[in-house]
Short mmCIF file of C-alpha atoms and ligand atoms in Angstrom, two decimals:
data_model
loop_
_atom_site.label_atom_id
_atom_site.label_comp_id
_atom_site.label_asym_id
_atom_site.label_seq_id
_atom_site.Cartn_x
_atom_site.Cartn_y
_atom_site.Cartn_z
CA MET S 1 56.69 -243.63 -44.41
CA GLN S 2 53.19 -244.72 -44.98
CA THR S 3 50.48 -242.05 -45.59
CA LEU S 4 47.75 -241.83 -43.01
CA ILE S 5 46.00 -238.61 -43.99
CA GLU S 6 45.69 -237.77 -48.05
CA ILE S 7 44.26 -234.48 -49.00
CA SER S 8 43.69 -234.09 -53.10
CA ASN S 9 42.55 -230.98 -54.92
CA LEU S 10 40.81 -229.51 -51.65
CA ASN S 11 39.13 -226.19 -52.06
CA LEU S 12 37.40 -224.52 -48.92
CA TYR S 13 35.45 -221.33 -48.96
CA TYR S 14 34.21 -219.60 -45.85
CA SER S 15 31.10 -217.73 -48.12
CA SER S 16 33.25 -215.71 -50.41
CA VAL S 17 36.95 -215.94 -48.75
CA HIS S 18 38.74 -218.77 -50.95
CA ALA S 19 40.75 -219.83 -48.14
CA LEU S 20 42.48 -223.19 -48.93
CA LYS S 21 43.36 -223.34 -53.10
CA ASN S 22 43.61 -226.75 -54.52
CA VAL S 23 45.51 -228.30 -51.92
CA SER S 24 46.79 -231.81 -52.28
CA LEU S 25 48.98 -233.19 -49.48
CA SER S 26 49.88 -236.58 -48.60
CA ILE S 27 50.75 -236.37 -44.42
CA PRO S 28 52.76 -239.70 -42.97
CA GLU S 29 51.42 -241.55 -40.00
CA LYS S 30 53.53 -241.52 -36.87
CA ALA S 31 55.53 -238.80 -37.76
CA ILE S 32 55.05 -234.81 -36.89
CA THR S 33 54.27 -232.71 -39.90
CA ALA S 34 54.68 -228.77 -39.38
CA PHE S 35 52.43 -226.53 -40.93
CA ILE S 36 53.97 -222.98 -41.12
CA GLY S 37 53.50 -220.00 -43.00
CA PRO S 38 52.40 -216.33 -42.58
CA SER S 39 49.21 -215.59 -40.87
CA GLY S 40 45.81 -215.85 -42.78
CA CYS S 41 47.16 -218.00 -45.24
CA GLY S 42 44.98 -221.42 -44.27
CA LYS S 43 46.73 -223.40 -42.10
CA SER S 44 44.59 -223.56 -39.34
CA THR S 45 41.57 -224.06 -41.74
CA LEU S 46 43.55 -226.93 -43.57
CA LEU S 47 44.47 -228.14 -40.03
CA ARG S 48 40.45 -228.00 -39.04
CA THR S 49 39.36 -229.92 -42.29
CA MET S 50 40.71 -233.37 -40.68
CA ASN S 51 38.41 -233.06 -38.19
CA ARG S 52 35.55 -231.57 -39.91
CA MET S 53 35.25 -228.47 -37.48
CA ASN S 54 35.20 -226.05 -39.98
CA ASP S 55 32.57 -227.08 -42.12
CA MET S 56 30.37 -226.84 -39.43
CA ILE S 57 30.53 -222.82 -40.26
CA PRO S 58 27.51 -221.54 -41.99
CA GLY S 59 28.35 -220.70 -45.57
CA THR S 60 31.19 -223.21 -45.74
CA ARG S 61 32.23 -224.98 -48.86
CA ILE S 62 34.13 -227.68 -49.64
CA GLU S 63 35.58 -229.20 -52.52
CA GLY S 64 38.11 -231.92 -53.34
CA LYS S 65 38.92 -235.04 -51.14
CA LEU S 66 40.20 -236.03 -47.60
CA THR S 67 40.74 -239.08 -46.64
CA ILE S 68 42.20 -240.59 -43.42
CA GLY S 69 43.13 -244.54 -43.50
CA GLY S 70 41.81 -244.57 -46.84
CA THR S 71 38.15 -243.56 -45.46
CA ASP S 72 36.62 -240.48 -47.24
CA ILE S 73 35.85 -238.29 -44.13
CA TYR S 74 33.44 -235.78 -46.21
CA SER S 75 31.21 -238.64 -47.36
CA ASN S 76 27.86 -239.59 -46.10
CA GLU S 77 28.58 -242.49 -44.14
CA VAL S 78 30.83 -240.91 -42.19
CA ASP S 79 30.01 -240.42 -38.20
CA VAL S 80 31.51 -236.90 -36.99
CA GLU S 81 31.51 -237.95 -33.64
CA THR S 82 33.35 -241.20 -34.31
CA LEU S 83 35.66 -238.85 -36.55
CA ARG S 84 36.30 -236.69 -33.79
CA LYS S 85 37.11 -239.42 -31.49
CA LYS S 86 40.01 -240.59 -33.84
CA VAL S 87 41.05 -237.12 -34.56
CA GLY S 88 42.00 -235.22 -31.08
CA MET S 89 42.52 -231.69 -31.32
CA VAL S 90 44.76 -229.05 -29.16
CA PHE S 91 44.22 -225.01 -29.42
CA GLN S 92 46.52 -222.49 -28.70
CA GLN S 93 44.52 -221.46 -25.48
CA PRO S 94 44.68 -223.97 -22.79
CA ASN S 95 41.12 -224.78 -22.82
CA PRO S 96 40.66 -227.24 -19.76
CA PHE S 97 36.66 -227.58 -18.70
CA PRO S 98 36.16 -226.01 -15.17
CA LYS S 99 36.07 -229.12 -13.65
CA SER S 100 38.64 -231.34 -11.70
CA ILE S 101 41.77 -232.62 -13.35
CA TYR S 102 40.42 -236.04 -13.07
CA ASP S 103 37.28 -234.96 -14.62
CA ASN S 104 38.83 -233.55 -17.18
CA ILE S 105 40.10 -236.65 -18.35
CA ALA S 106 37.45 -238.97 -17.69
CA TYR S 107 34.99 -236.70 -19.83
CA GLY S 108 35.86 -238.38 -23.25
CA PRO S 109 35.59 -241.76 -22.16
CA ARG S 110 31.98 -241.17 -19.74
CA LEU S 111 31.09 -239.87 -22.77
CA HIS S 112 31.82 -242.51 -25.05
CA GLY S 113 30.28 -245.00 -22.61
CA ILE S 114 32.72 -245.99 -20.19
CA ARG S 115 31.42 -246.01 -16.64
CA ASN S 116 33.64 -248.67 -14.39
CA LYS S 117 35.78 -246.63 -11.97
CA LYS S 118 38.60 -248.91 -12.18
CA GLN S 119 39.06 -248.34 -16.01
CA LEU S 120 38.70 -244.68 -15.72
CA ASP S 121 41.34 -244.50 -12.94
CA GLU S 122 43.50 -246.47 -15.34
CA ILE S 123 42.62 -244.37 -18.55
CA VAL S 124 43.34 -240.94 -16.46
CA GLU S 125 46.44 -242.10 -15.29
CA SER S 126 47.75 -243.83 -18.49
CA SER S 127 46.67 -240.47 -20.25
CA LEU S 128 48.34 -238.22 -17.73
CA ARG S 129 51.36 -240.27 -18.14
CA ALA S 130 51.41 -239.93 -21.64
CA ALA S 131 51.29 -236.29 -21.16
CA ALA S 132 53.95 -236.15 -18.97
CA LEU S 133 51.76 -234.69 -16.36
CA TRP S 134 50.89 -237.51 -14.05
CA ASP S 135 53.87 -236.77 -11.54
CA GLU S 136 53.08 -233.26 -10.99
CA VAL S 137 49.02 -233.82 -10.70
CA LYS S 138 48.89 -237.25 -8.97
CA ASP S 139 47.79 -236.47 -5.66
CA HIS S 140 45.67 -233.86 -6.63
CA LEU S 141 43.42 -235.11 -9.10
CA LYS S 142 40.75 -233.54 -7.84
CA ARG S 143 41.91 -230.00 -7.53
CA SER S 144 40.38 -227.87 -10.48
CA ALA S 145 42.26 -228.09 -13.53
CA LEU S 146 42.04 -224.24 -13.59
CA SER S 147 44.44 -224.13 -10.79
CA ILE S 148 47.19 -225.48 -12.46
CA SER S 149 49.83 -223.64 -14.44
CA GLY S 150 49.20 -222.85 -18.04
CA GLY S 151 51.73 -225.27 -19.24
CA GLN S 152 50.46 -228.06 -17.04
CA GLN S 153 46.90 -226.88 -18.23
CA GLN S 154 48.14 -227.57 -22.36
CA ARG S 155 49.63 -230.68 -21.07
CA LEU S 156 45.92 -231.34 -19.45
CA CYS S 157 44.69 -230.69 -22.38
CA ILE S 158 46.58 -233.35 -24.26
CA ALA S 159 46.11 -235.96 -21.79
CA ARG S 160 42.31 -235.20 -22.28
CA ALA S 161 42.72 -235.34 -26.16
CA LEU S 162 44.80 -238.93 -25.70
CA ALA S 163 42.09 -240.58 -23.54
CA VAL S 164 39.60 -241.43 -26.26
CA ASN S 165 42.36 -243.24 -27.91
CA PRO S 166 43.00 -241.24 -31.10
CA ASP S 167 44.98 -242.27 -34.01
CA ILE S 168 45.69 -238.48 -35.03
CA LEU S 169 46.80 -235.67 -32.86
CA LEU S 170 46.18 -231.79 -34.14
CA MET S 171 47.91 -229.09 -32.89
CA ASP S 172 46.89 -225.39 -33.62
CA GLU S 173 49.72 -223.17 -32.16
CA ALA S 174 49.75 -225.36 -28.93
CA THR S 175 52.68 -223.41 -27.46
CA SER S 176 52.68 -220.03 -28.71
CA ALA S 177 50.20 -218.95 -25.49
CA LEU S 178 52.67 -220.39 -23.37
CA ASP S 179 56.88 -219.61 -22.00
CA PRO S 180 59.44 -220.98 -23.22
CA ILE S 181 59.96 -223.73 -20.80
CA SER S 182 56.46 -224.91 -21.05
CA THR S 183 57.01 -224.75 -24.90
CA LEU S 184 59.97 -227.12 -24.91
CA LYS S 185 58.22 -229.57 -22.31
CA ILE S 186 55.20 -229.89 -24.72
CA GLU S 187 58.14 -230.20 -28.17
CA GLU S 188 59.57 -232.82 -26.41
CA LEU S 189 56.24 -234.69 -25.16
CA THR S 190 55.20 -234.01 -28.69
CA GLN S 191 58.70 -236.37 -29.99
CA GLU S 192 57.61 -238.70 -27.77
CA LEU S 193 54.17 -238.90 -28.75
CA LYS S 194 54.61 -239.38 -32.65
CA ASN S 195 55.79 -242.98 -31.90
CA ARG S 196 52.06 -243.81 -31.27
CA TYR S 197 50.03 -240.90 -32.71
CA THR S 198 50.28 -238.86 -36.22
CA ILE S 199 50.74 -235.48 -35.14
CA VAL S 200 50.16 -232.41 -37.10
CA MET S 201 50.71 -228.96 -35.93
CA VAL S 202 50.77 -225.47 -37.01
CA THR S 203 52.95 -223.21 -36.28
CA HIS S 204 54.31 -219.52 -37.00
CA ASN S 205 57.75 -220.38 -35.83
CA MET S 206 60.44 -221.91 -38.03
CA HIS S 207 62.41 -222.69 -35.28
CA GLN S 208 59.88 -225.23 -34.08
CA ALA S 209 58.78 -226.29 -37.15
CA ALA S 210 62.88 -227.19 -37.60
CA ARG S 211 63.58 -228.83 -34.23
CA VAL S 212 60.24 -230.74 -33.97
CA SER S 213 58.96 -231.76 -37.08
CA ASP S 214 59.45 -234.89 -39.48
CA GLN S 215 57.93 -232.99 -42.69
CA THR S 216 56.91 -229.66 -43.14
CA ALA S 217 54.47 -228.06 -45.52
CA PHE S 218 54.58 -223.94 -46.43
CA PHE S 219 51.83 -222.32 -46.61
CA LEU S 220 51.01 -219.17 -48.71
CA ASN S 221 48.00 -217.20 -49.59
CA GLY S 222 45.55 -220.47 -49.24
CA GLU S 223 48.21 -222.66 -51.22
CA VAL S 224 50.86 -225.33 -50.14
CA VAL S 225 53.57 -223.75 -52.11
CA GLU S 226 56.21 -226.66 -50.80
CA HIS S 227 56.24 -229.63 -48.63
CA ALA S 228 59.16 -231.71 -47.86
CA ASP S 229 61.24 -233.40 -45.50
CA THR S 230 62.15 -230.77 -42.71
CA GLU S 231 65.84 -231.65 -42.45
CA LYS S 232 65.84 -231.58 -46.30
CA LEU S 233 63.99 -228.07 -46.27
CA PHE S 234 65.86 -226.58 -43.41
CA SER S 235 69.65 -227.41 -44.45
CA ASN S 236 69.06 -226.66 -48.18
CA PRO S 237 67.46 -223.42 -48.18
P1 ADP T 1 46.11 -219.37 -40.55
O1 ADP T 1 45.82 -220.39 -39.79
O2 ADP T 1 47.03 -219.53 -41.24
O3 ADP T 1 46.54 -218.02 -39.82
P2 ADP T 1 43.45 -219.30 -41.37
O4 ADP T 1 43.08 -220.74 -41.81
O5 ADP T 1 42.74 -219.23 -39.71
O6 ADP T 1 44.90 -219.07 -41.39
O7 ADP T 1 42.57 -218.08 -42.07
C1 ADP T 1 42.46 -218.65 -43.60
C2 ADP T 1 41.67 -217.16 -44.27
O8 ADP T 1 40.30 -217.64 -43.77
C3 ADP T 1 41.66 -215.90 -43.37
O9 ADP T 1 41.66 -215.16 -44.86
C4 ADP T 1 40.89 -215.98 -42.71
O10 ADP T 1 40.32 -214.32 -42.47
C5 ADP T 1 39.68 -216.39 -43.38
N1 ADP T 1 38.47 -217.44 -42.12
C6 ADP T 1 39.60 -218.28 -41.12
N2 ADP T 1 38.33 -218.19 -40.20
C7 ADP T 1 37.01 -218.14 -40.94
C8 ADP T 1 35.69 -217.78 -40.81
N3 ADP T 1 35.56 -218.66 -39.68
N4 ADP T 1 34.62 -217.19 -41.46
C9 ADP T 1 35.12 -216.83 -42.89
N5 ADP T 1 36.60 -216.85 -42.99
C10 ADP T 1 37.39 -216.98 -41.96
P1 ADP T 2 38.72 -221.93 -30.58
O1 ADP T 2 38.53 -221.41 -29.34
O2 ADP T 2 40.26 -222.80 -30.27
O3 ADP T 2 39.04 -221.25 -31.83
P2 ADP T 2 36.56 -223.10 -31.20
O4 ADP T 2 35.69 -222.19 -30.89
O5 ADP T 2 36.74 -223.29 -32.87
O6 ADP T 2 38.08 -223.35 -30.59
O7 ADP T 2 35.97 -224.54 -30.95
C1 ADP T 2 35.19 -224.71 -29.84
C2 ADP T 2 35.63 -225.66 -28.83
O8 ADP T 2 35.35 -227.19 -29.18
C3 ADP T 2 36.94 -226.05 -28.55
O9 ADP T 2 37.29 -224.96 -27.64
C4 ADP T 2 36.89 -227.46 -28.19
O10 ADP T 2 36.77 -227.57 -26.75
C5 ADP T 2 35.80 -228.09 -28.50
N1 ADP T 2 36.51 -229.13 -29.75
C6 ADP T 2 35.75 -229.01 -31.00
N2 ADP T 2 36.22 -229.92 -31.86
C7 ADP T 2 36.92 -230.80 -30.87
C8 ADP T 2 37.88 -232.12 -31.17
N3 ADP T 2 37.71 -232.34 -32.09
N4 ADP T 2 38.57 -232.63 -30.32
C9 ADP T 2 38.64 -231.60 -29.00
N5 ADP T 2 38.24 -230.66 -28.61
C10 ADP T 2 37.09 -230.20 -29.49
#
């Protein structure tokens, strides 16, 4: 598998908290990498270094290197908006905007200058299809995104992330607020998406990592203590 994200000797400090300790990790493209480990061990922090979501927090200091497709994303030339377009993110709590289903998906493309109605319609449809939500919502795209179920809202958030055509999808405990059926739907969807996207997911659920991921990185106290093919890790404890 080809590496897309290369992390070398990364240290991250939230003021005095040393949250990531000398992390080095290669993340393959078009595969699913799971981050697992106990609460507070740095999984979410490492995930957020990939779209520079945490270096905006005052007092945060980052040392080391993180490249995506060979580009050092912490170099001065990198534009964070462009980076975010390439690196979509889904959070633990579904967080659709209080707008229509259609406007949630069209939001990113509009922000990037797409105004043509037909083009937006196409993006809305293809994104909702890719997130396995089209059939359920196609007849009420003007309805508020807040009116659909939590599981549907989470798939909507995935569709919203896909609408700007990212390379990478980051999922931060994206199923832990959902019921078991919605969780399975998102797990299946994630597996379909890996043909087109590089996926990195944080989970506290070993079984989910075993079911879904190709590679697993175990975190402990700010360090990656093991990283290997999921199949090998779980068949050979
Ligand atoms: P995990 O995702 O594994 O639960 P986190 O990455 O959220 O862990 O947290 C790693 C460490 O960094 C913890 O000690 C946590 O308290 C601390 N931390 C996380 N976010 C912040 C922040 N914004 N400010 C200060 N400390 C933080
Ligand atoms: P959370 O509430 O999950 O902790 P934050 O408060 O850290 O999230 O982030 C605030 C909001 O910024 C998120 O809810 C999300 O809507 C938005 N956001 C920031 N970066 C991204 C991104 N790369 N992709 C999508 N949304 C983002």
